């Protein structure tokens, strides 16, 4: 081992950024050489991406330069894309180089789950990054701009299909349904011509969530013109149309794919044993059988023993894991072997529905409407506070609560 152990953190999302800033706040950076690798020189908040995707927020609000939060005198930052992890050689292959490590933290986030459904890759958009949501927003605007330029008007131009009514799908539909009246006004289009379908395979939207809150969300979104197709799996996406399992087809030039996620394929391709691309980690967040590699965030799978099912991959869990992971790294570089166990502390779930509307459960309390929306903004600001303190909240936070 080098004089100073080398810690390499892959991915500057919720898990990676918080692990880096936790280490930076301690004395760990003096005892170890810490390197954070990310494919962009900015960190973006994945949990806000449905807003710039629909165009209700500018994408710059969701991102910040990494070196504005991470002190590069204490943590090395490498802007590069990870290609492969060579576990046996303790080496990370990047597009433009390679890095050796003594301890590795993998926080590379997720990829859309397509379930191998034909045409999804080729003909749909995913809400995954600043680049992907900028494309969605531009495409939506282009559809509105195109409509009145067509010689023969075709309805599919103004038909938007959102595949999957989980939290991402519902939050996006909420934003889109708020944006459409504005777009109709700007492009001289009758609102009645615009169709938004939320298509869900399960017997309800937001499967597993509180029924009363789901009903509230669906009624609200329907009142804004969203049409739900529930219990209706999508079986194929073609250029300009979506084929449903019940035989129906929807002609649409825009399909947004939000049917869940899987772990970053780099992990599977690097030879780790995965379930839907995620590694079932030990209670200390290390890879089974490995003393040197931690996996956190959407790439990690942890089981909720009470129901014997995986915890859903969330920022809430990724942030909590960064605390355990950074504590364990600090212990390792101090020569200790006893590791902290990760115990998720689920505070609740709040989902925005666009405008000043949201639904959620916090503790035992159900929240609707404006109060839920205000709580959602507090949650968003809390993360900024944990990451960069009050200055970051004031710079990037959501400060209009009602
Ligand atoms: P991410 O935050 O996605 O970060 C991964 C990082 O790795 C990114 O910076 C990426 O650029 C980088 N990266 C990827 N590949 C490479 C590579 N090859 N080389 C270098 N860098 C790479 N969860 C909640 O708890 N609450 C919410 O309200 C919520 N809302 C959401 C809303 C939306 C629209 C979406 C899509 C998700 C939402 N989630 C929410 C889920 C949450 O965003 C994820 O669980 C969380 O982002 C996972 O954090 P992470 O650190 O694992 O990955
Ligand atoms: P998800 O797995 O929660 O939901 C995907 C939905 O797509 C499911 O309802 C599923 O039944 C449906 N589906 C699957 N195949 C389909 C098909 N062929 N046709 C139609 N529908 C299909 O995934 P997500 O919404 O992408 O969320 C990913 C993770 O991020 C989850 O853990 C979620 O909890 C989290 N998240 C949280 C929030 C929040 O807390 N506000 C917001 C967004 C995402």
Short mmCIF file of C-alpha atoms and ligand atoms in Angstrom, two decimals:
data_model
loop_
_atom_site.label_atom_id
_atom_site.label_comp_id
_atom_site.label_asym_id
_atom_site.label_seq_id
_atom_site.Cartn_x
_atom_site.Cartn_y
_atom_site.Cartn_z
CA UNK A 1 0.00 0.00 0.00
CA UNK A 2 1.10 3.60 -0.69
CA UNK A 3 2.26 5.76 2.19
CA UNK A 4 -1.19 7.28 2.27
CA UNK A 5 -4.12 5.01 1.35
CA UNK A 6 -5.84 6.02 -1.89
CA UNK A 7 -9.62 6.39 -1.73
CA UNK A 8 -11.38 6.67 -5.09
CA UNK A 9 -15.04 7.70 -5.21
CA UNK A 10 -16.84 7.01 -8.49
CA UNK A 11 -19.80 9.28 -9.30
CA UNK A 12 -20.66 12.69 -7.88
CA UNK A 13 -24.36 12.11 -7.31
CA UNK A 14 -26.10 12.14 -3.93
CA UNK A 15 -24.03 9.25 -2.57
CA UNK A 16 -20.63 10.25 -4.00
CA UNK A 17 -20.87 13.99 -3.32
CA UNK A 18 -22.01 13.48 0.24
CA UNK A 19 -19.28 10.90 0.90
CA UNK A 20 -16.65 13.30 -0.46
CA UNK A 21 -17.91 16.27 1.55
CA UNK A 22 -18.20 14.15 4.72
CA UNK A 23 -14.54 13.14 4.32
CA UNK A 24 -13.56 16.72 3.54
CA UNK A 25 -15.20 17.92 6.77
CA UNK A 26 -13.13 15.44 8.83
CA UNK A 27 -9.37 15.08 9.00
CA UNK A 28 -9.52 12.06 6.66
CA UNK A 29 -8.16 14.09 3.75
CA UNK A 30 -4.87 14.49 5.65
CA UNK A 31 -4.50 10.74 6.22
CA UNK A 32 -5.62 9.57 2.79
CA UNK A 33 -5.40 10.65 -0.84
CA UNK A 34 -9.02 11.09 -1.86
CA UNK A 35 -10.15 11.32 -5.49
CA UNK A 36 -13.67 11.96 -6.76
CA UNK A 37 -14.43 11.01 -10.38
CA UNK A 38 -17.44 12.24 -12.33
CA UNK A 39 -18.27 12.43 -16.01
CA UNK A 40 -19.24 16.12 -15.77
CA UNK A 41 -17.64 18.98 -13.86
CA UNK A 42 -21.01 19.60 -12.20
CA UNK A 43 -23.23 17.77 -9.74
CA UNK A 44 -26.94 17.69 -10.57
CA UNK A 45 -29.86 16.88 -8.38
CA UNK A 46 -31.53 13.89 -9.96
CA UNK A 47 -34.59 14.40 -7.75
CA UNK A 48 -35.40 17.70 -9.46
CA UNK A 49 -34.97 16.55 -13.06
CA UNK A 50 -38.68 16.17 -13.84
CA UNK A 51 -38.96 19.96 -13.60
CA UNK A 52 -36.40 20.97 -16.27
CA UNK A 53 -37.62 18.01 -18.36
CA UNK A 54 -41.08 19.59 -18.55
CA UNK A 55 -39.60 23.08 -18.79
CA UNK A 56 -41.04 24.38 -15.52
CA UNK A 57 -37.51 25.06 -14.19
CA UNK A 58 -34.24 25.93 -15.90
CA UNK A 59 -31.75 23.03 -15.76
CA UNK A 60 -29.05 25.30 -14.28
CA UNK A 61 -31.09 25.49 -11.07
CA UNK A 62 -30.56 21.73 -10.60
CA UNK A 63 -26.80 21.74 -10.99
CA UNK A 64 -23.70 23.21 -9.41
CA UNK A 65 -19.99 23.11 -10.23
CA UNK A 66 -18.37 20.33 -8.21
CA UNK A 67 -15.46 22.56 -7.22
CA UNK A 68 -17.91 25.08 -5.77
CA UNK A 69 -18.80 22.51 -3.09
CA UNK A 70 -15.83 20.16 -2.96
CA UNK A 71 -12.58 21.73 -1.75
CA UNK A 72 -10.11 20.59 -4.39
CA UNK A 73 -7.20 21.35 -2.05
CA UNK A 74 -8.46 18.46 0.06
CA UNK A 75 -10.11 16.18 -2.50
CA UNK A 76 -8.77 15.64 -6.02
CA UNK A 77 -11.47 15.97 -8.63
CA UNK A 78 -11.12 14.10 -11.93
CA UNK A 79 -13.60 14.92 -14.69
CA UNK A 80 -13.73 11.71 -16.69
CA UNK A 81 -16.02 8.79 -17.47
CA UNK A 82 -15.55 5.45 -15.76
CA UNK A 83 -15.34 2.63 -18.29
CA UNK A 84 -14.52 -0.42 -16.17
CA UNK A 85 -13.44 -1.46 -12.69
CA UNK A 86 -10.65 -4.05 -12.61
CA UNK A 87 -11.24 -5.52 -9.18
CA UNK A 88 -8.29 -7.91 -9.19
CA UNK A 89 -5.86 -5.14 -10.09
CA UNK A 90 -7.56 -2.54 -7.83
CA UNK A 91 -7.75 -0.22 -10.80
CA UNK A 92 -10.41 1.95 -12.41
CA UNK A 93 -10.27 2.40 -16.18
CA UNK A 94 -11.40 5.83 -17.32
CA UNK A 95 -11.97 7.09 -20.86
CA UNK A 96 -8.80 9.18 -20.57
CA UNK A 97 -6.64 7.30 -18.10
CA UNK A 98 -6.74 5.00 -15.10
CA UNK A 99 -6.65 5.23 -11.32
CA UNK A 100 -5.28 2.81 -8.72
CA UNK A 101 -7.09 2.54 -5.41
CA UNK A 102 -6.77 1.03 -1.97
CA UNK A 103 -10.43 1.75 -1.16
CA UNK A 104 -13.18 2.23 -3.71
CA UNK A 105 -16.64 3.78 -3.37
CA UNK A 106 -19.02 3.10 -6.25
CA UNK A 107 -21.85 5.63 -6.55
CA UNK A 108 -22.49 5.61 -10.29
CA UNK A 109 -26.27 5.83 -10.06
CA UNK A 110 -28.74 4.11 -12.33
CA UNK A 111 -29.97 3.53 -15.85
CA UNK A 112 -33.56 3.26 -17.09
CA UNK A 113 -35.05 -0.22 -16.83
CA UNK A 114 -36.45 -1.17 -20.22
CA UNK A 115 -37.21 -4.84 -19.41
CA UNK A 116 -36.01 -5.56 -22.96
CA UNK A 117 -39.24 -4.10 -24.37
CA UNK A 118 -38.69 -3.59 -28.11
CA UNK A 119 -38.20 -0.05 -29.35
CA UNK A 120 -37.74 1.64 -25.95
CA UNK A 121 -34.08 2.45 -26.46
CA UNK A 122 -34.63 3.79 -29.96
CA UNK A 123 -37.91 5.68 -29.60
CA UNK A 124 -38.23 7.05 -26.09
CA UNK A 125 -36.68 9.63 -23.80
CA UNK A 126 -35.47 9.05 -20.23
CA UNK A 127 -35.29 11.48 -17.30
CA UNK A 128 -31.72 10.78 -16.21
CA UNK A 129 -29.31 13.69 -16.49
CA UNK A 130 -29.10 17.37 -17.36
CA UNK A 131 -28.35 16.43 -20.97
CA UNK A 132 -31.30 14.06 -21.22
CA UNK A 133 -33.84 16.48 -19.72
CA UNK A 134 -32.65 19.40 -21.85
CA UNK A 135 -33.39 17.22 -24.86
CA UNK A 136 -36.88 16.37 -23.57
CA UNK A 137 -37.76 20.02 -22.98
CA UNK A 138 -36.50 21.03 -26.43
CA UNK A 139 -38.34 18.15 -28.08
CA UNK A 140 -41.64 19.05 -26.38
CA UNK A 141 -41.32 22.67 -27.49
CA UNK A 142 -40.44 21.55 -31.01
CA UNK A 143 -43.62 19.46 -31.12
CA UNK A 144 -45.71 22.50 -30.21
CA UNK A 145 -43.81 24.67 -32.69
CA UNK A 146 -44.26 22.05 -35.45
CA UNK A 147 -48.02 21.61 -35.15
CA UNK A 148 -49.17 24.74 -36.94
CA UNK A 149 -46.51 24.30 -39.66
CA UNK A 150 -47.91 20.94 -40.80
CA UNK A 151 -49.85 20.89 -44.07
CA UNK A 152 -51.97 18.01 -42.84
CA UNK A 153 -52.45 18.26 -39.11
CA UNK A 154 -51.52 15.07 -37.33
CA UNK A 155 -52.56 14.53 -33.71
CA UNK A 156 -49.55 12.39 -32.75
CA UNK A 157 -47.41 15.56 -32.69
CA UNK A 158 -49.35 16.81 -29.68
CA UNK A 159 -49.70 13.42 -27.96
CA UNK A 160 -47.36 12.71 -25.04
CA UNK A 161 -47.12 9.23 -23.51
CA UNK A 162 -45.50 8.77 -20.11
CA UNK A 163 -44.69 5.10 -19.60
CA UNK A 164 -45.01 4.03 -15.95
CA UNK A 165 -46.98 5.84 -13.23
CA UNK A 166 -44.42 5.35 -10.45
CA UNK A 167 -43.07 8.42 -8.66
CA UNK A 168 -40.93 9.63 -11.57
CA UNK A 169 -43.77 9.25 -14.10
CA UNK A 170 -46.31 10.96 -11.83
CA UNK A 171 -43.98 13.83 -10.91
CA UNK A 172 -43.18 14.43 -14.59
CA UNK A 173 -46.86 14.29 -15.63
CA UNK A 174 -47.58 16.80 -12.85
CA UNK A 175 -45.04 19.26 -14.26
CA UNK A 176 -46.03 18.66 -17.88
CA UNK A 177 -49.73 19.22 -17.14
CA UNK A 178 -48.79 22.56 -15.54
CA UNK A 179 -46.65 23.59 -18.51
CA UNK A 180 -49.09 22.69 -21.29
CA UNK A 181 -51.47 25.68 -20.91
CA UNK A 182 -48.43 27.97 -21.18
CA UNK A 183 -47.17 26.17 -24.31
CA UNK A 184 -50.66 26.26 -25.87
CA UNK A 185 -50.75 30.01 -25.35
CA UNK A 186 -47.28 30.54 -26.73
CA UNK A 187 -47.81 28.42 -29.86
CA UNK A 188 -51.50 29.30 -30.52
CA UNK A 189 -52.77 25.81 -29.90
CA UNK A 190 -56.16 24.77 -28.55
CA UNK A 191 -55.67 22.88 -25.23
CA UNK A 192 -58.18 20.25 -26.35
CA UNK A 193 -55.77 19.12 -29.07
CA UNK A 194 -53.05 18.13 -26.59
CA UNK A 195 -53.19 14.61 -25.13
CA UNK A 196 -51.15 13.36 -22.17
CA UNK A 197 -51.37 9.66 -21.33
CA UNK A 198 -49.99 8.14 -18.15
CA UNK A 199 -49.72 4.42 -18.89
CA UNK A 200 -49.23 2.01 -15.99
CA UNK A 201 -48.89 -1.79 -15.98
CA UNK A 202 -50.02 -2.30 -12.36
CA UNK A 203 -53.67 -2.09 -11.23
CA UNK A 204 -53.07 1.40 -9.83
CA UNK A 205 -50.83 4.42 -10.25
CA UNK A 206 -48.07 4.63 -7.59
CA UNK A 207 -48.44 0.94 -6.68
CA UNK A 208 -47.91 0.26 -2.98
CA UNK A 209 -48.49 3.90 -1.94
CA UNK A 210 -51.35 5.12 0.25
CA UNK A 211 -54.65 4.68 -1.69
CA UNK A 212 -56.21 7.94 -0.55
CA UNK A 213 -53.17 9.93 -1.66
CA UNK A 214 -53.04 8.09 -4.98
CA UNK A 215 -56.71 8.96 -5.58
CA UNK A 216 -55.99 12.61 -4.75
CA UNK A 217 -53.09 12.66 -7.22
CA UNK A 218 -55.04 10.97 -10.00
CA UNK A 219 -58.09 13.23 -9.58
CA UNK A 220 -55.89 16.32 -9.63
CA UNK A 221 -53.97 15.22 -12.71
CA UNK A 222 -57.18 14.19 -14.50
CA UNK A 223 -58.61 17.63 -13.77
CA UNK A 224 -55.59 19.03 -15.66
CA UNK A 225 -56.40 16.82 -18.65
CA UNK A 226 -54.15 13.79 -18.02
CA UNK A 227 -55.65 10.48 -19.16
CA UNK A 228 -54.65 7.38 -17.17
CA UNK A 229 -54.41 3.95 -18.71
CA UNK A 230 -54.07 1.69 -15.70
CA UNK A 231 -53.48 -2.07 -15.72
CA UNK A 232 -52.10 -1.58 -19.22
CA UNK A 233 -48.50 -2.69 -19.79
CA UNK A 234 -46.72 -1.23 -22.79
CA UNK A 235 -45.42 -4.03 -24.96
CA UNK A 236 -43.61 -2.15 -27.71
CA UNK A 237 -42.60 1.34 -28.79
CA UNK A 238 -42.29 2.09 -32.49
CA UNK A 239 -41.46 5.26 -34.36
CA UNK A 240 -44.56 7.39 -33.71
CA UNK A 241 -46.63 4.82 -31.79
CA UNK A 242 -46.93 2.88 -28.57
CA UNK A 243 -48.39 -0.62 -28.54
CA UNK A 244 -50.27 -1.65 -25.42
CA UNK A 245 -50.74 -5.19 -24.16
CA UNK A 246 -54.55 -4.91 -24.56
CA UNK A 247 -54.11 -4.47 -28.32
CA UNK A 248 -54.71 -0.72 -28.36
CA UNK A 249 -52.17 1.58 -29.96
CA UNK A 250 -51.49 5.23 -29.20
CA UNK A 251 -50.02 7.39 -31.96
CA UNK A 252 -47.47 9.65 -30.28
CA UNK A 253 -44.28 11.41 -31.34
CA UNK A 254 -43.18 11.71 -27.69
CA UNK A 255 -42.69 8.84 -25.27
CA UNK A 256 -41.06 9.44 -21.87
CA UNK A 257 -39.90 6.15 -20.35
CA UNK A 258 -40.18 5.98 -16.54
CA UNK A 259 -40.79 2.32 -15.71
CA UNK A 260 -38.11 2.05 -13.04
CA UNK A 261 -34.36 1.80 -12.90
CA UNK A 262 -31.47 -0.66 -12.74
CA UNK A 263 -27.92 -0.17 -11.46
CA UNK A 264 -25.26 1.34 -13.72
CA UNK A 265 -24.22 -1.35 -16.24
CA UNK A 266 -20.51 -0.66 -15.56
CA UNK A 267 -20.88 -2.69 -12.37
CA UNK A 268 -22.35 -5.75 -14.07
CA UNK A 269 -19.84 -5.44 -16.91
CA UNK A 270 -16.98 -5.30 -14.39
CA UNK A 271 -17.91 -8.75 -13.10
CA UNK A 272 -19.82 -7.94 -9.90
CA UNK A 273 -22.75 -10.20 -9.08
CA UNK A 274 -25.89 -8.10 -9.50
CA UNK A 275 -29.68 -8.17 -9.40
CA UNK A 276 -31.08 -5.72 -11.98
CA UNK A 277 -27.62 -4.18 -12.06
CA UNK A 278 -27.47 -3.62 -8.30
CA UNK A 279 -25.12 -5.34 -5.85
CA UNK A 280 -26.62 -6.79 -2.65
CA UNK A 281 -24.16 -5.22 -0.23
CA UNK A 282 -23.19 -6.30 3.29
CA UNK A 283 -24.57 -4.38 6.26
CA UNK A 284 -21.41 -2.20 6.28
CA UNK A 285 -22.07 -1.37 2.58
CA UNK A 286 -19.13 -3.39 1.30
CA UNK A 287 -19.33 -5.82 -1.59
CA UNK A 288 -19.63 -9.39 -0.26
CA UNK A 289 -16.19 -10.95 0.04
CA UNK A 290 -14.41 -7.61 -0.48
CA UNK A 291 -12.66 -5.52 2.18
CA UNK A 292 -11.94 -2.57 -0.06
CA UNK A 293 -15.08 -1.73 -2.05
CA UNK A 294 -18.22 0.08 -0.88
CA UNK A 295 -21.30 0.46 -3.08
CA UNK A 296 -23.87 3.14 -2.30
CA UNK A 297 -26.98 4.74 -3.76
CA UNK A 298 -28.87 3.27 -6.70
CA UNK A 299 -26.07 0.75 -7.42
CA UNK A 300 -26.56 -0.88 -4.00
CA UNK A 301 -29.33 -3.27 -3.06
CA UNK A 302 -30.39 -3.60 0.54
CA UNK A 303 -33.26 -5.69 1.81
CA UNK A 304 -36.02 -4.45 4.08
CA UNK A 305 -36.14 -7.47 6.38
CA UNK A 306 -39.67 -6.60 7.61
CA UNK A 307 -41.18 -7.30 4.20
CA UNK A 308 -38.29 -9.23 2.69
CA UNK A 309 -38.12 -6.90 -0.32
CA UNK A 310 -35.48 -4.42 -1.47
CA UNK A 311 -35.77 -0.84 -0.28
CA UNK A 312 -36.67 1.38 -3.24
CA UNK A 313 -33.61 3.19 -4.58
CA UNK A 314 -33.91 6.78 -3.34
CA UNK A 315 -31.79 9.84 -2.68
CA UNK A 316 -32.89 9.60 0.94
CA UNK A 317 -31.13 6.24 1.25
CA UNK A 318 -28.10 7.30 -0.84
CA UNK A 319 -27.52 10.29 1.47
CA UNK A 320 -27.87 8.16 4.61
CA UNK A 321 -25.48 5.59 3.16
CA UNK A 322 -22.86 8.28 2.58
CA UNK A 323 -22.67 8.82 6.35
CA UNK A 324 -22.06 5.13 7.08
CA UNK A 325 -19.67 4.80 4.14
CA UNK A 326 -17.57 7.84 5.12
CA UNK A 327 -17.48 6.71 8.78
CA UNK A 328 -16.29 3.28 7.70
CA UNK A 329 -13.63 4.76 5.42
CA UNK A 330 -12.40 6.94 8.28
CA UNK A 331 -12.18 3.86 10.50
CA UNK A 332 -10.27 1.90 7.87
CA UNK A 333 -7.68 4.58 7.28
CA UNK A 334 -7.26 4.85 11.05
CA UNK A 335 -6.39 1.14 11.01
CA UNK A 336 -9.61 -0.02 12.67
CA UNK A 337 -11.48 -3.08 11.51
CA UNK A 338 -14.83 -2.64 13.26
CA UNK A 339 -17.37 -1.32 10.79
CA UNK A 340 -20.60 0.65 11.30
CA UNK A 341 -23.75 -1.05 10.06
CA UNK A 342 -26.09 0.80 7.74
CA UNK A 343 -29.61 1.16 9.14
CA UNK A 344 -32.02 3.06 6.90
CA UNK A 345 -34.20 5.59 8.68
CA UNK A 346 -37.06 6.21 6.28
CA UNK A 347 -38.62 9.53 7.17
CA UNK A 348 -41.38 9.34 4.56
CA UNK A 349 -42.10 10.00 0.90
CA UNK A 350 -43.31 13.23 -0.68
CA UNK A 351 -44.00 13.59 -4.40
CA UNK A 352 -44.64 16.82 -6.25
CA UNK A 353 -47.59 17.08 -8.63
CA UNK A 354 -46.61 20.34 -10.33
CA UNK A 355 -47.39 23.92 -9.32
CA UNK A 356 -48.09 24.10 -5.61
CA UNK A 357 -49.44 20.58 -5.37
CA UNK A 358 -47.91 17.45 -3.86
CA UNK A 359 -48.79 14.37 -1.84
CA UNK A 360 -46.82 12.62 0.84
CA UNK A 361 -46.48 10.73 4.06
CA UNK A 362 -44.08 12.02 6.68
CA UNK A 363 -43.91 9.85 9.77
CA UNK A 364 -47.55 8.91 10.33
CA UNK A 365 -48.93 12.07 8.72
CA UNK A 366 -50.57 12.21 5.32
CA UNK A 367 -50.02 15.46 3.45
CA UNK A 368 -51.88 16.93 0.47
CA UNK A 369 -51.80 20.04 -1.67
CA UNK A 370 -49.94 23.18 -0.62
CA UNK A 371 -48.67 21.86 2.69
CA UNK A 372 -47.20 18.76 1.01
CA UNK A 373 -45.63 20.98 -1.64
CA UNK A 374 -44.02 23.17 1.03
CA UNK A 375 -42.66 20.07 2.80
CA UNK A 376 -41.21 18.82 -0.50
CA UNK A 377 -39.34 22.11 -0.89
CA UNK A 378 -38.04 21.84 2.68
CA UNK A 379 -36.74 18.32 1.87
CA UNK A 380 -35.04 19.64 -1.29
CA UNK A 381 -33.45 22.49 0.67
CA UNK A 382 -32.36 20.17 3.48
CA UNK A 383 -30.16 18.26 1.08
CA UNK A 384 -28.52 21.48 -0.12
CA UNK A 385 -27.93 22.42 3.50
CA UNK A 386 -26.26 19.06 4.24
CA UNK A 387 -24.10 19.44 1.15
CA UNK A 388 -23.03 23.07 1.26
CA UNK A 389 -24.65 24.75 4.27
CA UNK A 390 -26.81 27.88 4.21
CA UNK A 391 -24.88 29.58 1.36
CA UNK A 392 -25.84 26.75 -0.99
CA UNK A 393 -29.47 26.85 0.16
CA UNK A 394 -29.60 30.59 -0.54
CA UNK A 395 -27.95 30.13 -3.94
CA UNK A 396 -29.83 27.10 -5.25
CA UNK A 397 -32.70 26.44 -2.83
CA UNK A 398 -36.46 26.56 -3.35
CA UNK A 399 -37.28 29.54 -1.19
CA UNK A 400 -40.87 30.31 -2.27
CA UNK A 401 -42.86 27.93 -0.11
CA UNK A 402 -46.47 28.94 -0.91
P1 LIG B 1 -27.08 9.82 -8.84
O1 LIG B 1 -27.52 10.90 -7.94
O2 LIG B 1 -27.91 9.54 -10.04
O3 LIG B 1 -25.59 10.17 -9.30
C1 LIG B 1 -24.79 9.34 -10.10
C2 LIG B 1 -23.60 10.16 -10.59
O4 LIG B 1 -22.70 9.31 -11.29
C3 LIG B 1 -23.97 11.30 -11.55
O5 LIG B 1 -23.29 12.48 -11.19
C4 LIG B 1 -23.47 10.79 -12.90
O6 LIG B 1 -23.11 11.85 -13.78
C5 LIG B 1 -22.27 9.96 -12.48
N1 LIG B 1 -21.91 8.93 -13.46
C6 LIG B 1 -22.73 8.01 -14.03
N2 LIG B 1 -22.01 7.22 -14.87
C7 LIG B 1 -20.73 7.65 -14.80
C8 LIG B 1 -19.52 7.23 -15.43
N3 LIG B 1 -19.50 6.21 -16.28
N4 LIG B 1 -18.38 7.88 -15.13
C9 LIG B 1 -18.37 8.93 -14.27
N5 LIG B 1 -19.50 9.38 -13.65
C10 LIG B 1 -20.65 8.74 -13.91
N6 LIG B 1 -35.37 10.01 -4.37
C11 LIG B 1 -35.78 10.54 -3.20
O7 LIG B 1 -35.34 10.10 -2.13
N7 LIG B 1 -36.68 11.57 -3.15
C12 LIG B 1 -37.18 12.14 -4.26
O8 LIG B 1 -37.99 13.08 -4.19
C13 LIG B 1 -36.76 11.63 -5.52
N8 LIG B 1 -37.22 12.19 -6.66
C14 LIG B 1 -36.74 11.73 -7.86
C15 LIG B 1 -37.20 12.38 -9.02
C16 LIG B 1 -36.75 11.94 -10.26
C17 LIG B 1 -37.23 12.65 -11.51
C18 LIG B 1 -35.85 10.84 -10.34
C19 LIG B 1 -35.37 10.36 -11.70
C20 LIG B 1 -35.41 10.19 -9.20
C21 LIG B 1 -35.85 10.64 -7.94
N9 LIG B 1 -35.42 10.04 -6.76
C22 LIG B 1 -35.85 10.54 -5.54
C23 LIG B 1 -34.43 8.95 -6.78
C24 LIG B 1 -33.02 9.55 -6.59
O9 LIG B 1 -32.79 10.57 -7.53
C25 LIG B 1 -31.92 8.48 -6.72
O10 LIG B 1 -32.22 7.41 -5.88
C26 LIG B 1 -30.57 9.11 -6.37
O11 LIG B 1 -30.22 10.09 -7.31
C27 LIG B 1 -29.47 8.05 -6.28
O12 LIG B 1 -28.26 8.67 -5.95
P2 LIG B 1 -26.87 8.10 -6.51
O13 LIG B 1 -25.79 8.87 -5.84
O14 LIG B 1 -26.86 6.62 -6.44
O15 LIG B 1 -26.91 8.43 -8.07
P1 LIG B 2 -40.76 2.72 -10.05
O1 LIG B 2 -40.24 1.35 -10.13
O2 LIG B 2 -41.07 3.29 -8.74
O3 LIG B 2 -42.07 2.85 -10.96
C1 LIG B 2 -42.12 2.35 -12.28
C2 LIG B 2 -43.56 2.08 -12.68
O4 LIG B 2 -43.58 1.63 -14.03
C3 LIG B 2 -44.23 1.00 -11.83
O5 LIG B 2 -45.45 1.50 -11.33
C4 LIG B 2 -44.41 -0.15 -12.80
O6 LIG B 2 -45.58 -0.93 -12.54
C5 LIG B 2 -44.54 0.58 -14.14
N1 LIG B 2 -44.21 -0.24 -15.31
C6 LIG B 2 -43.23 -1.19 -15.41
N2 LIG B 2 -43.25 -1.74 -16.65
C7 LIG B 2 -44.23 -1.12 -17.35
C8 LIG B 2 -44.71 -1.24 -18.68
N3 LIG B 2 -44.20 -2.11 -19.56
N4 LIG B 2 -45.75 -0.45 -19.06
C9 LIG B 2 -46.30 0.44 -18.20
N5 LIG B 2 -45.88 0.58 -16.92
C10 LIG B 2 -44.85 -0.17 -16.50
O7 LIG B 2 -39.68 3.62 -10.82
P2 LIG B 2 -39.49 5.20 -10.92
O8 LIG B 2 -40.80 5.91 -10.85
O9 LIG B 2 -38.63 5.39 -12.11
O10 LIG B 2 -38.67 5.55 -9.61
C11 LIG B 2 -37.34 5.04 -9.43
C12 LIG B 2 -36.96 5.19 -7.97
O11 LIG B 2 -36.87 6.57 -7.64
C13 LIG B 2 -37.97 4.58 -7.02
O12 LIG B 2 -37.31 4.01 -5.95
C14 LIG B 2 -38.76 5.77 -6.54
O13 LIG B 2 -39.28 5.57 -5.22
C15 LIG B 2 -37.72 6.87 -6.54
N6 LIG B 2 -38.38 8.17 -6.74
C16 LIG B 2 -38.84 8.80 -5.63
C17 LIG B 2 -39.51 10.00 -5.78
C18 LIG B 2 -40.04 10.70 -4.56
O14 LIG B 2 -39.79 10.24 -3.44
N7 LIG B 2 -40.71 11.83 -4.71
C19 LIG B 2 -39.70 10.55 -7.06
C20 LIG B 2 -39.21 9.86 -8.17
C21 LIG B 2 -38.55 8.66 -8.00
#
